[in-house]
Short mmCIF file of C-alpha atoms and ligand atoms in Angstrom, two decimals:
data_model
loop_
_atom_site.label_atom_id
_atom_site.label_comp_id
_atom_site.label_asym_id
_atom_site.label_seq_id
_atom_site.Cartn_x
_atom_site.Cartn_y
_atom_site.Cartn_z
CA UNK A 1 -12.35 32.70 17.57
CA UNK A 2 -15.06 34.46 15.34
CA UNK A 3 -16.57 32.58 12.46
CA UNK A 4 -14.89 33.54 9.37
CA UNK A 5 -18.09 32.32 7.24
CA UNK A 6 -19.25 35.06 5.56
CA UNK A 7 -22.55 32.84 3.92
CA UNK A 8 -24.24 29.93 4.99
CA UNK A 9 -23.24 30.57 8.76
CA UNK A 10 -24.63 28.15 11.13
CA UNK A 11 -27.31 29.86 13.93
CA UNK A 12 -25.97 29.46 17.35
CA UNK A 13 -28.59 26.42 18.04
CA UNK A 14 -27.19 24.40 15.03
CA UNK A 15 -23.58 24.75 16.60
CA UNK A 16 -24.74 24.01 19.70
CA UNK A 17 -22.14 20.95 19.53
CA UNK A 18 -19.08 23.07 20.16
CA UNK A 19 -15.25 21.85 19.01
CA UNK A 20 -14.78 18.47 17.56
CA UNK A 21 -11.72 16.77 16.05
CA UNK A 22 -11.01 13.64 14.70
CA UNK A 23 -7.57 11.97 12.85
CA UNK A 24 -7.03 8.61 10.87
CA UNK A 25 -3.57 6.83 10.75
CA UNK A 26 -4.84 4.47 7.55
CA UNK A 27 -7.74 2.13 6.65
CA UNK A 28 -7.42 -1.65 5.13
CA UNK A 29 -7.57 -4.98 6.21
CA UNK A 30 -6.31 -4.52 9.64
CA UNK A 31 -6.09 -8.76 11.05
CA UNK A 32 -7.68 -8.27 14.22
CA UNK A 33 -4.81 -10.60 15.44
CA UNK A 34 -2.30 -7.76 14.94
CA UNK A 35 0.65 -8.19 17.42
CA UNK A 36 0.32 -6.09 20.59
CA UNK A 37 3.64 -4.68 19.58
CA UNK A 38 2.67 -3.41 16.46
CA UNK A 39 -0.81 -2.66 17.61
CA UNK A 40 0.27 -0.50 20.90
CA UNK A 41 2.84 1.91 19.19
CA UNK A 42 0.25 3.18 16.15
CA UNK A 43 -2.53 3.44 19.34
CA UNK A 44 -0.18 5.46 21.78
CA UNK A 45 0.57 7.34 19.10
CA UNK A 46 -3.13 8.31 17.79
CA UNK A 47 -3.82 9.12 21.44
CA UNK A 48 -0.58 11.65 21.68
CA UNK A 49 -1.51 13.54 18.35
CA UNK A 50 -5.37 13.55 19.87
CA UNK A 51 -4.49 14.63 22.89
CA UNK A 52 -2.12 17.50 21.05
CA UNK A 53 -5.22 18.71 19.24
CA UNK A 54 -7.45 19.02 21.68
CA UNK A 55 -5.15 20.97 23.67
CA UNK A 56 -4.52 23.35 20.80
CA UNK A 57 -8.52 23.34 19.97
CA UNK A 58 -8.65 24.37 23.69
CA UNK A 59 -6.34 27.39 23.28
CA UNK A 60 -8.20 28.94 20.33
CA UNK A 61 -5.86 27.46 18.02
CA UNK A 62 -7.41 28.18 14.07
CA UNK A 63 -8.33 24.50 12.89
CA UNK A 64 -6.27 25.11 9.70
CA UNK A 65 -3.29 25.42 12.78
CA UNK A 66 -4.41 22.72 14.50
CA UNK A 67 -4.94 19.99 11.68
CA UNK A 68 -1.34 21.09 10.32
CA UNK A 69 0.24 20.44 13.71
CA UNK A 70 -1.79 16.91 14.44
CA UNK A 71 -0.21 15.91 10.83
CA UNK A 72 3.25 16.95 11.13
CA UNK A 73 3.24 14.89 14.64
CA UNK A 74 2.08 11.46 12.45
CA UNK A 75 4.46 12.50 9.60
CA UNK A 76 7.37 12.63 12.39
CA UNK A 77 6.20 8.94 13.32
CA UNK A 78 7.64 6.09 11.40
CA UNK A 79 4.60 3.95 11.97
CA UNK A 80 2.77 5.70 9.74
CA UNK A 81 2.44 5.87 5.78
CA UNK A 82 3.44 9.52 5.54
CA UNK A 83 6.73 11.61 5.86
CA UNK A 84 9.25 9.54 7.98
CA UNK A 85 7.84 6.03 6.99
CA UNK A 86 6.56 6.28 4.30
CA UNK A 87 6.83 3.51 1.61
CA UNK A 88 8.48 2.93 -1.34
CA UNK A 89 7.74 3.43 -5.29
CA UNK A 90 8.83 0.51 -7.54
CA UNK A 91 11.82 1.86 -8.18
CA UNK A 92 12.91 1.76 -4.20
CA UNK A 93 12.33 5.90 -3.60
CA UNK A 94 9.98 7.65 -1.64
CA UNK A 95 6.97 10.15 -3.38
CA UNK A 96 4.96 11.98 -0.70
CA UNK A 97 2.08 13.58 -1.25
CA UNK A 98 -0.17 16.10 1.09
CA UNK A 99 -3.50 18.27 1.05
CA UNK A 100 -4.50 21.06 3.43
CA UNK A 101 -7.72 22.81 3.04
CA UNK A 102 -9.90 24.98 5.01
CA UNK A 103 -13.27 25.18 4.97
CA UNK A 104 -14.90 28.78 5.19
CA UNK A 105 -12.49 30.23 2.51
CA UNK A 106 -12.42 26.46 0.63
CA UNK A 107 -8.46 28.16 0.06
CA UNK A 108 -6.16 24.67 -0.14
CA UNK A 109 -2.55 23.71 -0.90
CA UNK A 110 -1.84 20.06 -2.34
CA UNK A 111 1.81 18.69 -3.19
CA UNK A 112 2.99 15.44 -5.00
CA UNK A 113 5.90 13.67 -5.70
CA UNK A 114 8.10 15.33 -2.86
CA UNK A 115 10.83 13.08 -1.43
CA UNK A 116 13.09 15.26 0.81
CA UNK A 117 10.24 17.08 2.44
CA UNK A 118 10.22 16.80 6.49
CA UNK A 119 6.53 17.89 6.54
CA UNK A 120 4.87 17.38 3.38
CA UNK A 121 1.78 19.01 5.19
CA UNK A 122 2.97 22.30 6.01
CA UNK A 123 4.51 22.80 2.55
CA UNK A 124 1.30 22.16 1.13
CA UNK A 125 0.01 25.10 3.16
CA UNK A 126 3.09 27.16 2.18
CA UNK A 127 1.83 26.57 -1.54
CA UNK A 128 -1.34 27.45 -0.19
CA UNK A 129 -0.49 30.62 1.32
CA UNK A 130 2.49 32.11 -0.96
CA UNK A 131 1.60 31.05 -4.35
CA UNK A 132 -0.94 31.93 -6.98
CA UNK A 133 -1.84 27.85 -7.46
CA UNK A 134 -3.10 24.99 -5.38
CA UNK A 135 -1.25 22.43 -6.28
CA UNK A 136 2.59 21.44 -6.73
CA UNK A 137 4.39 18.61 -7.96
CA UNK A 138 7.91 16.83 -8.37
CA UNK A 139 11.03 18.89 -8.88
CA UNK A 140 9.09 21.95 -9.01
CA UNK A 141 7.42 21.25 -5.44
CA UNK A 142 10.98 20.65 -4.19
CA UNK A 143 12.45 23.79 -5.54
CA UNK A 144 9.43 25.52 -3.84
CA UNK A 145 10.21 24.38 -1.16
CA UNK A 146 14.24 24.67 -0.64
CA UNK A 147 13.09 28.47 -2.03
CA UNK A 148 11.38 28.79 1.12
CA UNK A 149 13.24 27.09 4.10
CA UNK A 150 10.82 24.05 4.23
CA UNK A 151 12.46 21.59 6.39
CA UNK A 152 14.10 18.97 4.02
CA UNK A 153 16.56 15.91 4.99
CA UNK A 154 18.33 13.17 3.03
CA UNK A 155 16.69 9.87 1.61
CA UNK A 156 17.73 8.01 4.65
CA UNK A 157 15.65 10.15 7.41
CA UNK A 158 12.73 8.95 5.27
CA UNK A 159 13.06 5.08 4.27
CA UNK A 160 12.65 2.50 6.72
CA UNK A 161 14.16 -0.91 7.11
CA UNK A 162 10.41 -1.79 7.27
CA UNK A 163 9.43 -0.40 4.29
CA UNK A 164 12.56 -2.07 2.21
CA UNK A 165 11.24 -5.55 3.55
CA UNK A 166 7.75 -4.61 2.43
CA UNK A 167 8.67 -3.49 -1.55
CA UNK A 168 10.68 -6.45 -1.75
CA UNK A 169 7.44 -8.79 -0.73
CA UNK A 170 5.45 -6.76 -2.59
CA UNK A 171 7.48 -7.41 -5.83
CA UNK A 172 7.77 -10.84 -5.03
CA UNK A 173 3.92 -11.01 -5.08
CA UNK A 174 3.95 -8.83 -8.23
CA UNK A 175 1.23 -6.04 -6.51
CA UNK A 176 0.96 -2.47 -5.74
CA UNK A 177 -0.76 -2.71 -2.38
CA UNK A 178 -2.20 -0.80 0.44
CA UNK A 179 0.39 -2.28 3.38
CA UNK A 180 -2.66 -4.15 5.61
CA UNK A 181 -4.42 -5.77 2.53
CA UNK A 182 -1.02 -8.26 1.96
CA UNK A 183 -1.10 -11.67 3.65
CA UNK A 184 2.70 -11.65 3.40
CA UNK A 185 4.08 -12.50 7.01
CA UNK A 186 7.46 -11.48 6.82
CA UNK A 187 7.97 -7.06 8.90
CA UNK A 188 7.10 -8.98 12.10
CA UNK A 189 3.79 -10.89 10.94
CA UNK A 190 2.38 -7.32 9.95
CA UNK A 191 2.45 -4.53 7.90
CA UNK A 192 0.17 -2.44 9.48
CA UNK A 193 0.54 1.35 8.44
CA UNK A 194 -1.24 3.94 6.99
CA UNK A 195 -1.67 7.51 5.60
CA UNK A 196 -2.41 9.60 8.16
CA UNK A 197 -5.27 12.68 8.11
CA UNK A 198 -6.69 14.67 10.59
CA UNK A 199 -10.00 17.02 10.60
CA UNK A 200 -10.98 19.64 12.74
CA UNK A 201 -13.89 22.39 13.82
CA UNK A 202 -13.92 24.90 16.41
CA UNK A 203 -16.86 26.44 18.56
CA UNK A 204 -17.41 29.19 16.06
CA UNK A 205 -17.49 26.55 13.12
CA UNK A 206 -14.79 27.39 11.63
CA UNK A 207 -13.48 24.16 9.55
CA UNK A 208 -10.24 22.57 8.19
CA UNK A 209 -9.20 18.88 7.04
CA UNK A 210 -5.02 17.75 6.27
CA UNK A 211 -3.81 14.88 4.79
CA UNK A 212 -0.97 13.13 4.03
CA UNK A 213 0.42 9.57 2.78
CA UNK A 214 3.88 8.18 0.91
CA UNK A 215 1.09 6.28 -1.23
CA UNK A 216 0.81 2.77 -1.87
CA UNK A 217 3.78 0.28 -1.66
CA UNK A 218 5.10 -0.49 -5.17
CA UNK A 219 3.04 2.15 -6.92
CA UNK A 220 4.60 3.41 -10.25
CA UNK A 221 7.35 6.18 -10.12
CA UNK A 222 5.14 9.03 -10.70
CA UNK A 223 2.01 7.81 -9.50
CA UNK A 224 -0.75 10.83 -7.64
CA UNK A 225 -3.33 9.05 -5.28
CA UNK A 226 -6.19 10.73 -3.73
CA UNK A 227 -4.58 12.20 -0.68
CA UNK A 228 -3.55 15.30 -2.53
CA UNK A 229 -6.60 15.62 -5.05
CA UNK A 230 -8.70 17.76 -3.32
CA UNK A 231 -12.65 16.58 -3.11
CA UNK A 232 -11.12 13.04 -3.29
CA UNK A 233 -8.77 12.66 -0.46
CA UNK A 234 -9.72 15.66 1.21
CA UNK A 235 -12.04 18.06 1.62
CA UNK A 236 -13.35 21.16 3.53
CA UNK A 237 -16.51 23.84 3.19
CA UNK A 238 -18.22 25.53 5.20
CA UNK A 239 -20.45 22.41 6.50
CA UNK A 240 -17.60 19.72 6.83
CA UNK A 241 -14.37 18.79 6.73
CA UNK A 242 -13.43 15.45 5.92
CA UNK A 243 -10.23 13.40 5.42
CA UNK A 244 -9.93 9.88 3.51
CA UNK A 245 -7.83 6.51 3.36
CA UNK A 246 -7.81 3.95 1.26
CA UNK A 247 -7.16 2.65 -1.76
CA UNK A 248 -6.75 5.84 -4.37
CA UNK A 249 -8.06 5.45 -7.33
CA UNK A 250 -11.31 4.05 -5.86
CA UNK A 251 -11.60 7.39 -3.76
CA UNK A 252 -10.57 9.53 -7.13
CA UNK A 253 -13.21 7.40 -8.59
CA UNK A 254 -16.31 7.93 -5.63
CA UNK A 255 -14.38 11.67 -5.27
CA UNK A 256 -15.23 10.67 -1.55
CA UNK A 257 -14.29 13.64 0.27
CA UNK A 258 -16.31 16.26 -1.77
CA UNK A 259 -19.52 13.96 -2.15
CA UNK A 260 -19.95 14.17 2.17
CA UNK A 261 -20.18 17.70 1.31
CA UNK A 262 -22.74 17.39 -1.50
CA UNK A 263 -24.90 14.76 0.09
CA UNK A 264 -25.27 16.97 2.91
CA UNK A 265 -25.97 19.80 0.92
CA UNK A 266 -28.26 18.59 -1.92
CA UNK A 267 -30.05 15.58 0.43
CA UNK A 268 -30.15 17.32 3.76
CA UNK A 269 -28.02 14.33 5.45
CA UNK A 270 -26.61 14.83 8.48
CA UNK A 271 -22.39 14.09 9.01
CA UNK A 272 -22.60 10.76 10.26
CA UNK A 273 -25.45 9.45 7.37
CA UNK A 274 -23.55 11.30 4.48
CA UNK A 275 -20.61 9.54 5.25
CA UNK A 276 -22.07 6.46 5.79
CA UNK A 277 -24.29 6.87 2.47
CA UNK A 278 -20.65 7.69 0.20
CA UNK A 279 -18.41 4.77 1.77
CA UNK A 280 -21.05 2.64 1.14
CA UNK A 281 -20.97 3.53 -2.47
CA UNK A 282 -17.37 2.54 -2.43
CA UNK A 283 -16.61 -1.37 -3.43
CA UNK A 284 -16.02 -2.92 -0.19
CA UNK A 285 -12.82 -2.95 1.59
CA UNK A 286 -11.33 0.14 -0.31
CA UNK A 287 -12.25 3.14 1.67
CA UNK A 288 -12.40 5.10 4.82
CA UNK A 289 -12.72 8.58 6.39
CA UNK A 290 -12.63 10.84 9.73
CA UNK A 291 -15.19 14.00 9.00
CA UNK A 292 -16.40 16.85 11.24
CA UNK A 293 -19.34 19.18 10.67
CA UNK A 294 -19.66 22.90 11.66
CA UNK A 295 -22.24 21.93 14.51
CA UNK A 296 -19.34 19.75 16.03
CA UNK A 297 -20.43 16.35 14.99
CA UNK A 298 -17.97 13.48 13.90
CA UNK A 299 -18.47 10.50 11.84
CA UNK A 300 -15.44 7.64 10.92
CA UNK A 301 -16.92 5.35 8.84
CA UNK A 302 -14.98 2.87 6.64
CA UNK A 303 -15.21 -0.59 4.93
CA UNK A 304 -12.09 -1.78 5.50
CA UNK A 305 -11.48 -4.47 8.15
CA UNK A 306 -10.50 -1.63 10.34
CA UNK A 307 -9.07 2.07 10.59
CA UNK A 308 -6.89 3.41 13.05
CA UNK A 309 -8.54 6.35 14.15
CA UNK A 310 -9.10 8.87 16.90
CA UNK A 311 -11.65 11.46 18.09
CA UNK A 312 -12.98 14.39 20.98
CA UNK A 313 -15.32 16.46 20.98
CA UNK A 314 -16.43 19.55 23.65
CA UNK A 315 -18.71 17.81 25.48
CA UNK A 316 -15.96 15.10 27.09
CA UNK A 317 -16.32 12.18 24.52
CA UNK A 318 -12.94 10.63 22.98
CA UNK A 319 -12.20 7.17 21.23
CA UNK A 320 -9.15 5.66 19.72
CA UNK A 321 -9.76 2.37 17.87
CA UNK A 322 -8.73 0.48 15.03
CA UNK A 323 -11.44 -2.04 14.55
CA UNK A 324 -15.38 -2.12 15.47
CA UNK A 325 -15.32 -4.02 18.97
CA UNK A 326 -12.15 -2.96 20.27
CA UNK A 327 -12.73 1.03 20.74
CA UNK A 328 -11.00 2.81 23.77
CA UNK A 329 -13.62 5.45 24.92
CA UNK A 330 -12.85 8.65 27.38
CA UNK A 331 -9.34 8.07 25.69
CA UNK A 332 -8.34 11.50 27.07
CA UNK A 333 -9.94 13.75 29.75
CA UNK A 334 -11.23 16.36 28.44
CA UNK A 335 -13.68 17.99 30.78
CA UNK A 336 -11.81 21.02 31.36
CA UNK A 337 -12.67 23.12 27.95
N1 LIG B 401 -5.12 6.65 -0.09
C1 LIG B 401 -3.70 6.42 -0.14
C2 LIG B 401 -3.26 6.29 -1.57
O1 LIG B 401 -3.90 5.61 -2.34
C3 LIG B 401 -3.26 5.21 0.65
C4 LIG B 401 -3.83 5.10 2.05
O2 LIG B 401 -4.84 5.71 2.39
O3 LIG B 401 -3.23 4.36 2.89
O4 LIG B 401 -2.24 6.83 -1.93
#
């Protein structure tokens, strides 16, 4: 596929790097005891939705196409915090949120407060795409969307017994949490799930970054985290494209996603130190991200306990992982591009 950039473009040397893509399933404080049941599931899962994108990256696929499909897959998936799964307001209902953007154009689509929405992700780029505004929320995201023949299904397609056992502990405890960061031992000895996001480049460049989360457990009916405030959640321009977890109002706060951008913009950083640089400007233990530059480069950096998280690239490297020591490497084979 051509590059779309029409300024800025990258000289074939500085995109020497070729395709990249990488996707988070949550950060927090992941107990590095997790239960191989609970651990194996989320990490099959990461690999599948990896393995999808690649193959789509491989076909020419646009990364705006791409990142949308890889986020529908971990919406479908109950073990993550987004679409089927995701967890529960106070007030026992379920408000999704979801950002698309991509990068050359810096065109995105953001929605909040939807609870009958299959794929939160791909009506975000429907708002994207058929209306004159970026951003939707609540009954008027929901009318948008029955308007035009977004996928929507009743209450119970979306709330899990899981996630009923986790608001009541989380009342109990009197806290609106992130589901790793509670020492509660009830779901199984875990709660281990997490907003999902995926980022993506192709050979030409040509960036885009999705995300998408039900929030935090017992958050306030009403509440908007960072997922769908774009530059905070997520991001994409024409040098990176980046996609955040975490807790949201200290990403709103550090407006993660955009500062990658500007730090390697107005310092000169590359991916991997920009990133570093703005989650370490983030309290400890509140914040991750998956980015990808135009040149094909990938950086995951969080400083959480861990971060489930996933990543290829052209020239044959993959890795799924959730923590620092235990990273799967040549996850996929991916030597044929
Ligand atoms: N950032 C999300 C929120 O605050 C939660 C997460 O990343 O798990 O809504």
């Amino acid at each position: 596929m051509p590059c779309r950039c029409l300024t800025d473009c990258l000289s074939e040397e500085e995109r020497e790097m070729g395709w990249a893509i990488a996707l988070h399933g949550g950060a927090g404080d992941i107990p590095v005891t997790l239960a191989e049941e609970r651990r194996a599931p989320r990490e099959a899962t990461l690999g599948r939705c990896l393995s999808l994108g690649v193959a789509a990256l491989k076909a020419n696929q646009a990364p705006l196409d791409v990142v949308e499909l890889v986020v529908r897959e971990l919406e479908n998936c109950p073990h993550f915090n987004a679409g089927k799964g995701s967890v529960l307001t106070t007030k026992g209902t379920v408000e999704m949120e979801a950002c698309i953007m991509d990068g050359i154009t810096k065109n995105c689509g953001a929605v909040s407060g939807v609870s009958t929405v299959v794929n939160p992700i791909s009506l975000a780029r429907v708002i994207m795409e058929k209306t004159p505004h970026i951003y939707l929320g609540f009954d008027g995201a929901e009318a948008f969307a029955r308007e035009q023949g977004v996928e929507v299904a009743e209450t119970s397609h979306f709330i899990t017994q899981e996630n009923v056992e986790r608001l009541k502990q989380a009342k109990g405890a009197n806290r609106v949490q992130i589901d790793y960061t509670q020492p509660i031992s009830a779901v199984n000895g875990d709660s281990q799930i997490g907003t999902v996001g995926c980022v993506a480049v192709d050979g030409a460049g040509n960036l885009a970054a999705a995300t998408s989360t039900g929030g935090l457990v017992n958050k306030m009916a009403g509440r908007i985290g960072d997922t769908p405030v774009v530059g905070a959640g997520t991001y994409a321009n024409h040098l990176c494209a980046v996609s955040a977890t975490g807790k949201g109002e200290f990403i709103i706060r550090a407006t993660v996603a955009r500062d990658v951008a500007a730090v390697m913009e107005y310092k000169g950083l590359s991916l991997k130190e920009a990133a570093t640089y703005v989650i370490d400007s983030v309290p400890k233990g509140n914040a991750g991200l998956v980015a990808v530059s135009a040149n094909g480069e990938v950086a995951m950096p969080y400083n959480t306990t861990g971060m489930f998280r996933a990543c290829a690239t052209e020239d044959g490297y993959s890795e799924v992982g959730i923590w620092d020591t235990e990273v799967e490497h040549n996850f996929i084979d991916n030597s044929k591009s």
